[in-house]
Short mmCIF file of C-alpha atoms in Angstrom, two decimals:
data_model
loop_
_atom_site.label_atom_id
_atom_site.label_comp_id
_atom_site.label_asym_id
_atom_site.label_seq_id
_atom_site.Cartn_x
_atom_site.Cartn_y
_atom_site.Cartn_z
CA MET A 1 -17.59 -9.47 -28.86
CA ASP A 2 -14.58 -8.22 -26.63
CA THR A 3 -12.17 -10.76 -25.75
CA ILE A 4 -12.43 -9.49 -21.94
CA GLU A 5 -9.95 -11.91 -20.03
CA PRO A 6 -8.77 -11.31 -16.38
CA ARG A 7 -4.87 -10.52 -16.58
CA MET A 8 -3.95 -12.91 -13.44
CA ARG A 9 -4.92 -16.84 -13.65
CA TRP A 10 -8.08 -17.44 -11.33
CA TRP A 11 -6.06 -19.20 -7.93
CA GLY A 12 -3.02 -17.52 -7.69
CA TRP A 13 -0.87 -14.16 -8.31
CA GLY A 14 -0.09 -13.16 -12.19
CA GLU A 15 0.20 -15.21 -14.94
CA ASP A 16 1.63 -18.88 -15.80
CA GLY A 17 4.89 -19.44 -16.64
CA HIS A 18 6.51 -17.03 -14.38
CA ASP A 19 6.83 -19.24 -10.82
CA GLY A 20 10.51 -20.69 -10.07
CA PRO A 21 11.34 -22.80 -7.69
CA VAL A 22 12.44 -22.06 -4.18
CA LYS A 23 16.20 -21.17 -4.00
CA PRO A 24 18.23 -23.58 -2.26
CA GLY A 25 19.60 -20.78 0.30
CA ALA A 26 16.18 -19.82 1.30
CA LYS A 27 14.52 -23.42 1.41
CA LYS A 28 17.69 -24.23 3.96
CA MET A 29 16.48 -21.04 5.85
CA LEU A 30 13.02 -22.01 5.71
CA ALA A 31 13.80 -25.43 7.01
CA ALA A 32 15.80 -24.16 10.21
CA THR A 33 13.24 -21.63 11.21
CA CYS A 34 9.49 -23.02 10.02
CA GLY A 35 10.14 -26.51 9.15
CA TRP A 36 10.40 -26.57 5.52
CA PRO A 37 7.95 -29.56 4.50
CA ALA A 38 9.59 -30.91 1.36
CA SER A 39 7.43 -33.95 1.17
CA VAL A 40 3.73 -31.91 1.11
CA ASN A 41 2.52 -30.99 -2.03
CA LEU A 42 -0.76 -29.06 -2.01
CA PRO A 43 -1.74 -27.86 -5.46
CA PRO A 44 -4.89 -25.79 -6.50
CA VAL A 45 -7.79 -27.87 -7.39
CA GLU A 46 -9.28 -27.85 -11.04
CA LEU A 47 -11.27 -24.81 -11.67
CA ALA A 48 -14.12 -27.12 -12.97
CA ASP A 49 -13.88 -28.71 -9.33
CA VAL A 50 -14.50 -24.81 -8.04
CA GLN A 51 -17.80 -25.16 -5.93
CA LEU A 52 -19.39 -22.14 -5.98
CA PRO A 53 -22.99 -21.03 -4.24
CA GLU A 54 -25.83 -21.00 -7.28
CA ALA A 55 -26.48 -17.63 -8.98
CA GLU A 56 -29.52 -16.21 -7.70
CA LEU A 57 -29.92 -13.04 -10.15
CA SER A 58 -33.75 -12.13 -10.52
CA ALA A 59 -34.80 -12.46 -14.24
CA ASP A 60 -36.22 -8.76 -14.01
CA ALA A 61 -32.69 -7.74 -13.52
CA ARG A 62 -30.86 -9.65 -15.82
CA VAL A 63 -33.34 -8.55 -18.90
CA ARG A 64 -32.04 -5.07 -17.44
CA PHE A 65 -28.62 -5.54 -17.55
CA GLU A 66 -28.96 -7.17 -20.88
CA ALA A 67 -30.67 -4.13 -22.48
CA LEU A 68 -28.57 -1.80 -21.57
CA LEU A 69 -25.23 -3.59 -21.70
CA GLY A 70 -26.03 -6.42 -24.42
CA ALA A 71 -26.21 -9.79 -23.34
CA GLU A 72 -22.29 -10.52 -24.17
CA TYR A 73 -21.53 -8.24 -21.18
CA VAL A 74 -23.38 -9.86 -18.81
CA ARG A 75 -21.61 -13.01 -18.08
CA ASP A 76 -22.06 -15.70 -15.47
CA ASP A 77 -20.05 -18.47 -16.67
CA HIS A 78 -18.16 -20.54 -14.05
CA ALA A 79 -14.91 -19.27 -14.96
CA THR A 80 -15.91 -15.48 -14.92
CA ARG A 81 -17.74 -15.87 -11.35
CA VAL A 82 -14.58 -17.55 -9.85
CA SER A 83 -12.10 -15.09 -11.07
CA HIS A 84 -14.49 -12.42 -9.96
CA SER A 85 -15.23 -13.76 -6.48
CA ALA A 86 -12.06 -12.86 -4.62
CA GLY A 87 -9.02 -10.63 -4.11
CA ARG A 88 -5.36 -12.28 -3.38
CA SER A 89 -5.28 -12.07 0.15
CA VAL A 90 -4.60 -15.26 2.21
CA PRO A 91 -7.98 -16.41 2.94
CA ASP A 92 -8.94 -15.84 -0.53
CA LEU A 93 -5.87 -17.92 -1.92
CA LEU A 94 -6.80 -20.67 0.36
CA ARG A 95 -10.39 -20.76 -0.55
CA LEU A 96 -9.50 -20.63 -3.93
CA ARG A 97 -6.82 -23.19 -4.18
CA SER A 98 -8.87 -25.38 -2.09
CA GLY A 99 -12.08 -25.04 -4.16
CA GLU A 100 -14.34 -23.84 -1.47
CA VAL A 101 -15.59 -20.63 -2.45
CA PRO A 102 -18.80 -19.34 -0.38
CA PHE A 103 -19.29 -16.05 -2.03
CA ALA A 104 -19.16 -15.33 -5.43
CA PRO A 105 -21.01 -12.22 -7.78
CA ASP A 106 -24.31 -13.89 -9.50
CA ALA A 107 -22.81 -12.29 -12.61
CA VAL A 108 -20.17 -9.92 -14.05
CA LEU A 109 -20.81 -6.79 -15.89
CA TYR A 110 -18.73 -5.09 -18.13
CA PRO A 111 -20.08 -1.42 -18.79
CA ALA A 112 -18.24 0.65 -21.47
CA SER A 113 -18.85 4.27 -20.60
CA GLU A 114 -19.81 6.33 -17.45
CA MET A 115 -23.42 6.60 -18.27
CA GLU A 116 -23.48 2.72 -18.48
CA VAL A 117 -22.02 2.71 -14.84
CA ASP A 118 -24.63 5.25 -13.72
CA GLU A 119 -27.40 3.21 -14.93
CA LEU A 120 -26.32 0.03 -13.51
CA LEU A 121 -25.98 1.37 -10.53
CA THR A 122 -29.67 2.83 -11.03
CA ILE A 123 -30.75 -0.73 -11.35
CA CYS A 124 -28.68 -2.10 -8.48
CA GLN A 125 -30.52 0.06 -6.02
CA ASP A 126 -33.67 -0.61 -7.79
CA GLU A 127 -33.61 -4.42 -7.41
CA ARG A 128 -31.26 -4.24 -4.22
CA ILE A 129 -28.51 -6.08 -5.63
CA ALA A 130 -25.40 -5.29 -3.67
CA VAL A 131 -22.33 -4.16 -6.20
CA VAL A 132 -18.31 -4.58 -6.05
CA PRO A 133 -16.50 -3.05 -8.22
CA PHE A 134 -13.54 -4.62 -10.11
CA GLY A 135 -10.52 -3.53 -11.13
CA GLY A 136 -7.21 -6.03 -11.37
CA GLY A 137 -8.03 -8.31 -8.47
CA THR A 138 -5.08 -7.37 -6.44
CA SER A 139 -6.33 -6.69 -3.23
CA VAL A 140 -5.01 -8.35 -0.34
CA VAL A 141 -7.37 -7.19 2.35
CA ALA A 142 -10.38 -9.13 1.00
CA GLY A 143 -11.53 -5.77 -0.33
CA ILE A 144 -13.12 -7.22 -3.50
CA ASP A 145 -14.79 -10.23 -1.97
CA ALA A 146 -17.99 -10.68 -3.36
CA PHE A 147 -19.65 -10.34 -0.01
CA ARG A 148 -23.86 -9.38 -0.41
CA GLN A 149 -24.45 -9.06 3.40
CA ASP A 150 -28.80 -8.92 3.71
CA PHE A 151 -28.94 -8.67 -0.09
CA SER A 152 -30.45 -11.39 -2.11
CA SER A 153 -28.13 -11.08 -5.01
CA CYS A 154 -24.59 -9.39 -5.67
CA VAL A 155 -22.99 -8.44 -8.85
CA CYS A 156 -19.41 -7.79 -10.01
CA ILE A 157 -18.75 -4.47 -11.92
CA SER A 158 -15.74 -4.71 -14.01
CA LEU A 159 -14.45 -1.59 -15.01
CA ALA A 160 -12.43 -3.25 -17.83
CA ARG A 161 -13.89 -1.63 -20.76
CA LEU A 162 -12.92 1.88 -19.18
CA ASP A 163 -9.35 1.79 -20.45
CA GLU A 164 -8.83 4.95 -22.43
CA ILE A 165 -6.18 7.28 -21.81
CA LEU A 166 -8.16 10.37 -22.20
CA ASP A 167 -5.66 13.30 -22.34
CA ILE A 168 -2.06 13.89 -21.57
CA ASP A 169 -1.34 17.40 -20.68
CA GLU A 170 2.22 18.29 -21.33
CA GLU A 171 2.14 21.71 -20.18
CA SER A 172 0.40 21.17 -17.12
CA LEU A 173 1.82 17.69 -16.54
CA THR A 174 -1.19 15.91 -15.98
CA ALA A 175 -2.88 12.96 -17.37
CA THR A 176 -6.98 12.15 -17.32
CA VAL A 177 -7.33 8.14 -17.29
CA GLN A 178 -10.41 6.35 -17.53
CA ALA A 179 -10.77 3.91 -14.18
CA GLY A 180 -9.91 0.30 -16.12
CA VAL A 181 -6.29 1.05 -17.48
CA PHE A 182 -3.72 -1.07 -16.22
CA GLY A 183 -0.35 0.64 -14.79
CA PRO A 184 1.81 -0.86 -17.61
CA ASP A 185 -0.44 0.41 -20.27
CA LEU A 186 -0.61 3.97 -18.90
CA GLU A 187 3.22 3.96 -18.16
CA LYS A 188 3.87 2.74 -22.04
CA LYS A 189 1.97 5.86 -23.22
CA LEU A 190 3.59 8.33 -20.82
CA GLN A 191 6.85 7.16 -21.57
CA ALA A 192 6.56 7.25 -25.17
CA LYS A 193 6.27 10.97 -24.76
CA GLY A 194 9.11 11.45 -22.23
CA LEU A 195 6.72 11.29 -19.42
CA THR A 196 6.07 8.80 -16.43
CA LEU A 197 3.62 9.09 -13.44
CA GLY A 198 6.45 6.93 -10.85
CA HIS A 199 3.75 4.76 -9.41
CA PHE A 200 4.98 1.50 -9.18
CA PRO A 201 3.08 -0.72 -6.64
CA GLN A 202 4.30 -4.49 -6.27
CA SER A 203 0.80 -5.17 -8.09
CA PHE A 204 2.08 -2.82 -10.97
CA GLU A 205 1.45 -5.38 -13.73
CA PHE A 206 -1.78 -6.22 -12.57
CA SER A 207 -3.80 -3.24 -11.16
CA THR A 208 -5.59 -0.60 -12.47
CA VAL A 209 -5.49 3.32 -12.10
CA GLY A 210 -9.04 2.92 -10.57
CA GLY A 211 -8.01 0.20 -7.75
CA TRP A 212 -4.96 2.61 -7.16
CA VAL A 213 -6.96 5.61 -6.34
CA ALA A 214 -9.85 3.90 -4.51
CA THR A 215 -7.19 2.18 -1.70
CA ARG A 216 -4.85 5.24 -1.89
CA SER A 217 -1.70 2.97 -2.75
CA ALA A 218 1.65 4.26 -2.23
CA GLY A 219 3.82 2.53 -4.97
CA GLN A 220 7.25 1.42 -4.54
CA GLN A 221 8.89 5.20 -5.35
CA SER A 222 6.57 7.15 -3.19
CA THR A 223 9.26 9.02 -1.54
CA GLY A 224 10.28 10.45 -4.56
CA TYR A 225 7.25 10.69 -6.52
CA GLY A 226 4.45 11.05 -3.95
CA ARG A 227 1.64 8.65 -3.03
CA ILE A 228 -1.30 8.21 -5.36
CA ASP A 229 -3.49 10.48 -3.10
CA GLU A 230 -1.10 13.35 -3.36
CA ASN A 231 -1.28 12.93 -6.99
CA VAL A 232 -5.02 12.98 -7.71
CA PHE A 233 -6.19 16.32 -8.93
CA GLY A 234 -9.77 15.50 -10.10
CA LEU A 235 -11.90 12.76 -10.71
CA ARG A 236 -15.43 11.65 -11.69
CA ALA A 237 -17.33 8.94 -9.58
CA SER A 238 -20.64 7.12 -10.22
CA THR A 239 -22.88 6.81 -6.94
CA PRO A 240 -26.33 5.20 -6.76
CA SER A 241 -27.62 8.95 -6.18
CA GLY A 242 -25.79 10.25 -9.11
CA ARG A 243 -22.66 11.14 -10.67
CA ILE A 244 -19.55 13.21 -8.75
CA THR A 245 -17.47 15.24 -10.91
CA LEU A 246 -14.57 17.02 -9.23
CA ARG A 247 -12.85 19.44 -11.55
CA SER A 248 -8.99 19.13 -12.01
CA THR A 249 -6.91 21.63 -9.98
CA PRO A 250 -3.91 21.68 -8.38
CA ALA A 251 -5.04 23.36 -5.31
CA THR A 252 -8.22 24.55 -3.58
CA ALA A 253 -9.16 26.33 -0.44
CA ALA A 254 -12.99 25.64 -0.94
CA GLY A 255 -13.62 23.74 2.22
CA PRO A 256 -12.61 20.02 2.99
CA ASN A 257 -11.14 18.32 -0.29
CA PRO A 258 -13.78 15.99 -1.56
CA ARG A 259 -11.50 14.62 -3.60
CA GLN A 260 -9.68 12.82 -0.35
CA LEU A 261 -13.12 11.57 0.82
CA LEU A 262 -13.31 9.43 -2.48
CA VAL A 263 -9.28 8.68 -2.66
CA GLY A 264 -9.37 5.42 -0.41
CA SER A 265 -13.18 5.03 -0.46
CA GLU A 266 -12.88 1.41 -1.71
CA GLY A 267 -15.96 1.34 -3.51
CA THR A 268 -18.33 2.04 -0.46
CA LEU A 269 -19.45 5.31 -1.77
CA GLY A 270 -19.61 4.76 -5.45
CA ILE A 271 -17.27 3.50 -8.39
CA ILE A 272 -14.52 5.73 -9.65
CA THR A 273 -14.38 6.03 -13.62
CA GLN A 274 -12.04 8.45 -14.07
CA ALA A 275 -8.82 10.44 -12.77
CA THR A 276 -6.71 13.54 -13.41
CA LEU A 277 -2.78 12.47 -12.39
CA ARG A 278 0.17 14.73 -11.68
CA ILE A 279 2.90 13.36 -13.90
CA LYS A 280 6.52 13.94 -14.45
CA ARG A 281 9.23 13.89 -16.88
CA VAL A 282 11.28 10.83 -17.36
CA PRO A 283 14.28 11.82 -15.23
CA GLU A 284 17.41 12.01 -17.12
CA VAL A 285 19.37 9.63 -14.74
CA ALA A 286 18.48 7.31 -12.12
CA LEU A 287 21.49 6.39 -9.62
CA PRO A 288 21.33 3.30 -7.68
CA ASP A 289 22.99 3.02 -4.37
CA ALA A 290 23.29 0.10 -2.00
CA TRP A 291 24.92 -0.12 1.98
CA PHE A 292 25.17 -2.53 4.45
CA PHE A 293 24.76 -1.43 8.01
CA PRO A 294 25.87 -3.43 11.32
CA ASP A 295 22.41 -3.15 12.73
CA PHE A 296 18.66 -2.26 11.96
CA HIS A 297 19.21 0.96 14.52
CA SER A 298 22.30 2.41 12.13
CA GLY A 299 20.08 1.83 9.24
CA ALA A 300 17.09 3.60 10.36
CA THR A 301 18.99 6.48 11.75
CA ALA A 302 20.64 7.06 8.54
CA LEU A 303 17.24 7.06 6.77
CA ARG A 304 15.92 9.37 8.92
CA GLU A 305 18.98 11.78 8.29
CA ILE A 306 18.66 11.35 4.71
CA GLU A 307 15.05 12.29 4.69
CA GLN A 308 14.76 14.89 7.08
CA SER A 309 18.20 16.64 5.80
CA GLY A 310 16.16 17.21 2.18
CA VAL A 311 18.02 14.83 0.03
CA ARG A 312 14.90 12.69 -0.41
CA PRO A 313 15.86 9.35 -2.60
CA ASP A 314 13.22 8.36 -4.93
CA ILE A 315 13.58 4.71 -3.84
CA ALA A 316 14.73 3.60 -0.67
CA ARG A 317 14.61 0.39 1.34
CA LEU A 318 16.05 -0.95 4.51
CA SER A 319 15.81 -4.63 5.12
CA ASP A 320 16.27 -5.64 8.61
CA LEU A 321 18.53 -8.86 9.91
CA ASN A 322 15.98 -11.63 8.96
CA GLU A 323 14.98 -10.33 5.51
CA THR A 324 18.83 -9.37 4.53
CA GLU A 325 19.86 -12.90 5.65
CA PHE A 326 16.53 -14.50 3.51
CA GLY A 327 17.67 -12.30 0.58
CA LEU A 328 21.38 -13.47 0.57
CA ALA A 329 20.35 -16.54 1.12
CA GLN A 330 18.65 -16.74 -2.67
CA LEU A 331 22.14 -15.31 -4.40
CA GLY A 332 23.26 -17.16 -7.27
CA SER A 333 25.70 -19.46 -5.51
CA ASP A 334 27.54 -20.28 -1.88
CA ILE A 335 30.73 -19.02 -3.13
CA GLN A 336 29.14 -15.19 -3.45
CA ARG A 337 27.17 -15.28 -0.28
CA LYS A 338 30.18 -16.22 1.73
CA GLY A 339 32.80 -13.85 -0.18
CA LEU A 340 30.07 -10.87 0.59
CA LEU A 341 29.90 -11.85 4.56
CA ALA A 342 33.45 -12.08 4.80
CA TYR A 343 33.93 -8.58 3.03
CA LEU A 344 31.40 -7.22 5.36
CA ARG A 345 32.97 -8.93 8.34
CA ALA A 346 36.15 -7.81 7.53
CA ARG A 347 34.40 -4.41 8.14
CA GLY A 348 32.89 -4.97 11.18
CA VAL A 349 29.93 -5.77 10.06
CA THR A 350 28.68 -9.11 11.31
CA THR A 351 24.66 -8.68 11.51
CA PRO A 352 24.20 -7.06 8.22
CA CYS A 353 21.22 -5.06 7.28
CA MET A 354 20.96 -4.16 3.72
CA LEU A 355 19.90 -0.63 2.33
CA VAL A 356 19.09 0.09 -1.20
CA LEU A 357 18.59 3.60 -2.48
CA ARG A 358 17.70 5.32 -6.00
CA TYR A 359 18.21 9.13 -6.71
CA ASP A 360 16.37 10.31 -9.87
CA GLY A 361 16.71 13.77 -11.69
CA ARG A 362 18.86 15.60 -13.67
CA LYS A 363 22.54 14.46 -13.69
CA SER A 364 24.29 16.99 -11.36
CA GLU A 365 21.36 17.20 -9.23
CA ALA A 366 21.01 13.61 -8.52
CA ARG A 367 24.62 12.94 -8.26
CA SER A 368 24.68 15.70 -5.49
CA ARG A 369 21.85 14.10 -3.75
CA ARG A 370 23.50 10.79 -3.47
CA ALA A 371 26.85 12.52 -2.25
CA ALA A 372 25.17 13.51 0.32
CA GLY A 373 23.31 10.61 1.14
CA ARG A 374 26.38 8.75 1.17
CA ALA A 375 27.65 10.91 3.62
CA ILE A 376 25.08 10.35 5.99
CA ALA A 377 25.39 6.86 5.46
CA ARG A 378 29.22 6.58 6.18
CA LYS A 379 28.73 8.71 9.36
CA ASN A 380 26.15 6.17 10.73
CA LYS A 381 28.41 2.98 10.02
CA GLY A 382 27.46 2.29 6.52
CA VAL A 383 29.62 -0.14 4.18
CA THR A 384 28.90 0.94 0.71
CA MET A 385 28.35 -1.76 -1.82
CA GLY A 386 28.08 0.59 -5.36
CA GLY A 387 24.62 0.48 -7.19
CA SER A 388 24.38 -3.36 -8.13
CA PRO A 389 22.33 -4.74 -5.33
CA GLU A 390 19.54 -2.12 -5.72
CA THR A 391 19.66 -2.68 -9.67
CA ALA A 392 19.10 -6.31 -8.80
CA TRP A 393 16.50 -5.74 -6.51
CA GLU A 394 14.57 -3.49 -8.72
CA LYS A 395 14.94 -6.33 -11.52
CA HIS A 396 12.87 -8.60 -9.45
CA ARG A 397 10.59 -6.54 -7.59
CA PHE A 398 6.91 -7.65 -9.06
CA SER A 399 8.12 -11.22 -8.82
CA THR A 400 8.26 -11.40 -5.39
CA PRO A 401 4.21 -12.66 -5.06
CA TYR A 402 4.98 -15.49 -7.40
CA LEU A 403 6.72 -17.41 -4.53
CA ARG A 404 3.73 -17.01 -2.03
CA ASP A 405 2.12 -18.99 -4.22
CA GLN A 406 4.97 -21.39 -4.81
CA LEU A 407 5.62 -22.11 -1.00
CA MET A 408 1.40 -21.93 -0.41
CA THR A 409 2.09 -25.16 -2.72
CA ASP A 410 5.14 -26.47 -0.86
CA GLY A 411 3.11 -26.21 2.57
CA VAL A 412 4.50 -22.86 4.07
CA MET A 413 1.59 -20.00 4.63
CA VAL A 414 3.21 -16.53 3.65
CA GLU A 415 1.53 -13.55 4.61
CA THR A 416 2.21 -9.62 4.06
CA MET A 417 1.09 -6.47 6.44
CA GLU A 418 2.43 -2.91 6.87
CA THR A 419 2.15 -0.04 8.91
CA ALA A 420 3.53 3.43 9.26
CA ALA A 421 4.74 5.47 12.37
CA PRO A 422 6.48 8.42 13.25
CA TRP A 423 10.39 7.81 13.68
CA SER A 424 10.45 7.75 17.00
CA ARG A 425 8.58 4.89 17.65
CA ILE A 426 9.76 2.89 14.32
CA GLU A 427 12.19 0.55 16.23
CA SER A 428 10.20 -0.25 18.98
CA LEU A 429 7.53 -0.72 17.04
CA HIS A 430 9.43 -2.97 15.04
CA ASP A 431 10.52 -5.31 17.84
CA THR A 432 6.64 -5.30 19.07
CA ILE A 433 5.39 -6.65 15.93
CA LYS A 434 7.92 -9.00 15.18
CA GLN A 435 7.50 -10.53 18.68
CA ASP A 436 3.50 -10.73 19.07
CA ILE A 437 3.92 -12.24 15.46
CA GLU A 438 6.28 -15.20 16.52
CA LYS A 439 4.02 -15.42 19.82
CA SER A 440 0.61 -15.99 18.24
CA LEU A 441 2.06 -18.83 16.23
CA ALA A 442 4.12 -20.19 19.24
CA ASP A 443 0.81 -20.22 20.89
CA ARG A 444 -0.45 -22.65 18.04
CA GLY A 445 3.29 -24.97 18.17
CA THR A 446 4.03 -23.27 14.77
CA PRO A 447 7.27 -22.02 14.15
CA THR A 448 8.05 -19.18 12.06
CA LEU A 449 10.09 -16.66 10.25
CA VAL A 450 9.15 -12.83 10.31
CA LEU A 451 11.06 -10.52 7.89
CA CYS A 452 10.98 -6.93 7.79
CA HIS A 453 12.05 -3.60 6.13
CA ILE A 454 11.54 0.10 6.13
CA SER A 455 10.20 1.90 3.38
CA HIS A 456 8.20 5.14 1.98
CA LEU A 457 10.14 7.57 3.96
CA TYR A 458 8.43 10.90 5.21
CA SER A 459 10.36 13.74 7.31
CA ALA A 460 7.85 12.43 10.25
CA GLY A 461 8.08 9.10 9.88
CA CYS A 462 7.97 5.63 7.50
CA SER A 463 6.47 2.54 6.73
CA LEU A 464 7.25 -1.07 8.02
CA TYR A 465 6.27 -3.81 5.69
CA TYR A 466 6.35 -7.39 7.22
CA THR A 467 6.51 -10.62 5.66
CA VAL A 468 5.76 -13.48 7.68
CA PHE A 469 6.85 -17.50 6.61
CA ALA A 470 5.01 -20.28 9.05
CA LYS A 471 4.35 -23.81 8.36
CA ARG A 472 0.57 -24.66 7.41
CA GLN A 473 -1.71 -25.97 9.81
CA GLN A 474 -3.63 -27.91 7.43
CA GLY A 475 -7.14 -27.81 8.01
CA GLN A 476 -6.88 -24.84 10.60
CA GLU A 477 -5.11 -22.27 7.96
CA MET A 478 -8.19 -19.79 8.40
CA GLU A 479 -7.30 -19.86 12.41
CA GLN A 480 -3.89 -19.73 11.84
CA TRP A 481 -4.05 -16.59 9.42
CA LYS A 482 -6.46 -15.10 11.75
CA ALA A 483 -3.92 -15.37 14.63
CA VAL A 484 -1.39 -13.75 12.79
CA LYS A 485 -3.63 -10.93 11.51
CA THR A 486 -4.65 -10.19 15.11
CA ALA A 487 -1.56 -10.12 16.71
CA ALA A 488 -0.21 -7.90 14.34
CA GLY A 489 -3.22 -5.50 14.07
CA ASN A 490 -3.15 -5.29 17.64
CA ALA A 491 0.72 -4.65 18.10
CA MET A 492 0.08 -1.84 15.25
CA VAL A 493 -2.85 0.18 16.82
CA ASN A 494 -1.56 -0.04 20.24
CA ASN A 495 1.63 1.17 19.68
CA GLY A 496 1.45 4.05 17.63
CA GLY A 497 1.21 2.74 14.13
CA THR A 498 -1.78 2.67 11.48
CA ILE A 499 -3.71 -0.45 10.58
CA THR A 500 -2.68 -0.28 6.88
CA HIS A 501 -0.23 2.06 5.10
CA HIS A 502 -0.83 0.89 1.41
CA HIS A 503 -2.85 -1.93 1.55
CA ALA A 504 -6.35 -0.52 2.25
CA THR A 505 -8.99 -1.37 5.00
CA GLY A 506 -11.00 -3.87 3.07
CA ALA A 507 -12.69 -6.19 5.56
CA ASP A 508 -9.65 -7.75 7.02
CA HIS A 509 -8.52 -3.96 8.51
CA ALA A 510 -12.14 -3.12 9.15
CA PRO A 511 -12.39 -3.96 12.83
CA TRP A 512 -9.46 -1.72 13.54
CA LEU A 513 -10.59 1.64 11.89
CA PRO A 514 -12.69 2.70 14.83
CA GLN A 515 -10.03 2.28 17.39
CA GLU A 516 -7.50 4.25 14.83
CA THR A 517 -9.57 7.03 13.62
CA GLY A 518 -12.33 7.61 16.38
CA GLU A 519 -16.10 6.51 16.33
CA LEU A 520 -17.34 10.04 15.23
CA TRP A 521 -15.08 9.45 12.15
CA VAL A 522 -16.57 6.37 10.93
CA ARG A 523 -20.22 7.59 11.93
CA MET A 524 -19.37 10.75 9.71
CA LEU A 525 -18.42 7.90 7.16
CA ARG A 526 -21.51 6.30 7.41
CA ALA A 527 -23.68 9.41 7.11
CA ALA A 528 -21.34 10.17 3.58
CA LYS A 529 -22.64 6.74 2.53
CA ALA A 530 -26.31 6.98 3.44
CA GLU A 531 -26.44 10.11 0.95
CA VAL A 532 -24.87 8.72 -1.66
CA ASP A 533 -25.54 4.96 -1.58
CA PRO A 534 -28.86 5.23 0.82
CA GLU A 535 -29.53 1.33 0.11
CA GLY A 536 -26.16 0.51 1.04
CA ILE A 537 -25.54 -1.33 -1.85
CA MET A 538 -21.97 -0.48 -2.17
CA ASN A 539 -19.21 -3.01 -1.83
CA PRO A 540 -20.91 -4.48 1.33
CA GLY A 541 -18.52 -5.70 4.49
CA LYS A 542 -15.48 -3.06 3.30
CA LEU A 543 -14.16 -0.51 5.39
CA MET A 544 -16.57 1.00 7.55
CA ASN A 545 -19.46 -1.72 6.92
CA GLY A 546 -19.06 -3.32 10.20
CA PRO A 547 -22.19 -4.66 12.21
CA GLU A 548 -23.45 -0.91 12.53
CA ALA A 549 -23.51 -0.43 9.02
CA LEU A 550 -26.23 0.36 6.33
#
């Protein structure tokens, strides 16, 4: 029997052994802004104490599943059900850590081929069993929560055994990959050939190719390497009505692009089993750069001019005043921090906003782009810091989610959310979202700290990414989270932003989808779903699956 274990611990982010204490400077800042509760300790319960609903898979369905996969790949033990019951959103973590999980799959199924995925969906349609596709389990928008709605049973179909890299075409610069391949495994294989996908979401270590494609993942290097939806040339998907095969082609005029209907479909139309992706050669150099600006406006203006001039850095991240202060608070020592602030004050920067950049490519070309970017930064009052801040950020860019777990144990709620908007709206939208989040928690008597940064640049606009810290209201955490989420979501869509730039829709963002896209488009999506999933078994409660859904 294959050893198939989730890569993440069941109650939180990542793996044990990577948590670290909150740095003293950050702790001091949190104490001043949202009441650091040093005496509180709220660890997760033991796995054995997690309460799950009774499994309700019928004997007939189990017999059919085991006949297809073998009994060892139809699992319903307690640990497997818990680890596949939810993603890693704040509500998910609150439920898991408290041991009160109101929904879980009745069984987890592990197909080893596309044919087996096809057959499993046929069985589930015949037996009217809800299906939740599962890759790495990193969703932060309730995208893989084991909802069953009106179905008596729900199973999770894991793609863990569909983990082959099928082809690397070095001439066409494409890679054909099964959906269960994890990011580090793909990148290691590509790097060995001098190639890269260049797709590094914060969830990189624990997320899969299928998950990226199903959620329109962006990745921290999307400004230079493109979002995943820009890099999908072909794909295959299994649906309850049959298999969809979309050939690999760099472009086509054969009507609306069906790839883009499946990319971002979040498992509601079927299960993506394979994708052909554009790859690139590993750049000759990757040149870091960093700047401090006197305010958010100056930094945002510099980024807009850098992007629109064609300089196009491969990584770009501008922190607002609060995020910059929080980042500096985590420096190794007060001496370093005070020395840096003194250096900036001497150059007229008293409320610093930090920008990190990276330019990839051939040595001469990357240097030329960096020089052009530096000229624009200086024109907009930037103070250069060389490349070390970007290098330091990159070194720790996948570790931030561990901080959320530690803070939740210490009694602080941490939520992240993102949007995107045209440049002309970015600064007003930044202020509005921040103020509305703060007000939503102030109305509940909860002080808060809101951080934000710009990333993912486009000629027409960019993304805003928020991190919210607030003291946990014990016994009212779900209401507290809902207040924040509602305030932020309304501020985004009511002021020219999107409800999600790269976290996908899931169940958490679904209420805002009709407002963003229009009711007619939602009905069109439901019509497509009715064709490929006539019984409505695929990932119930997600994306367009509101009260009127199938």
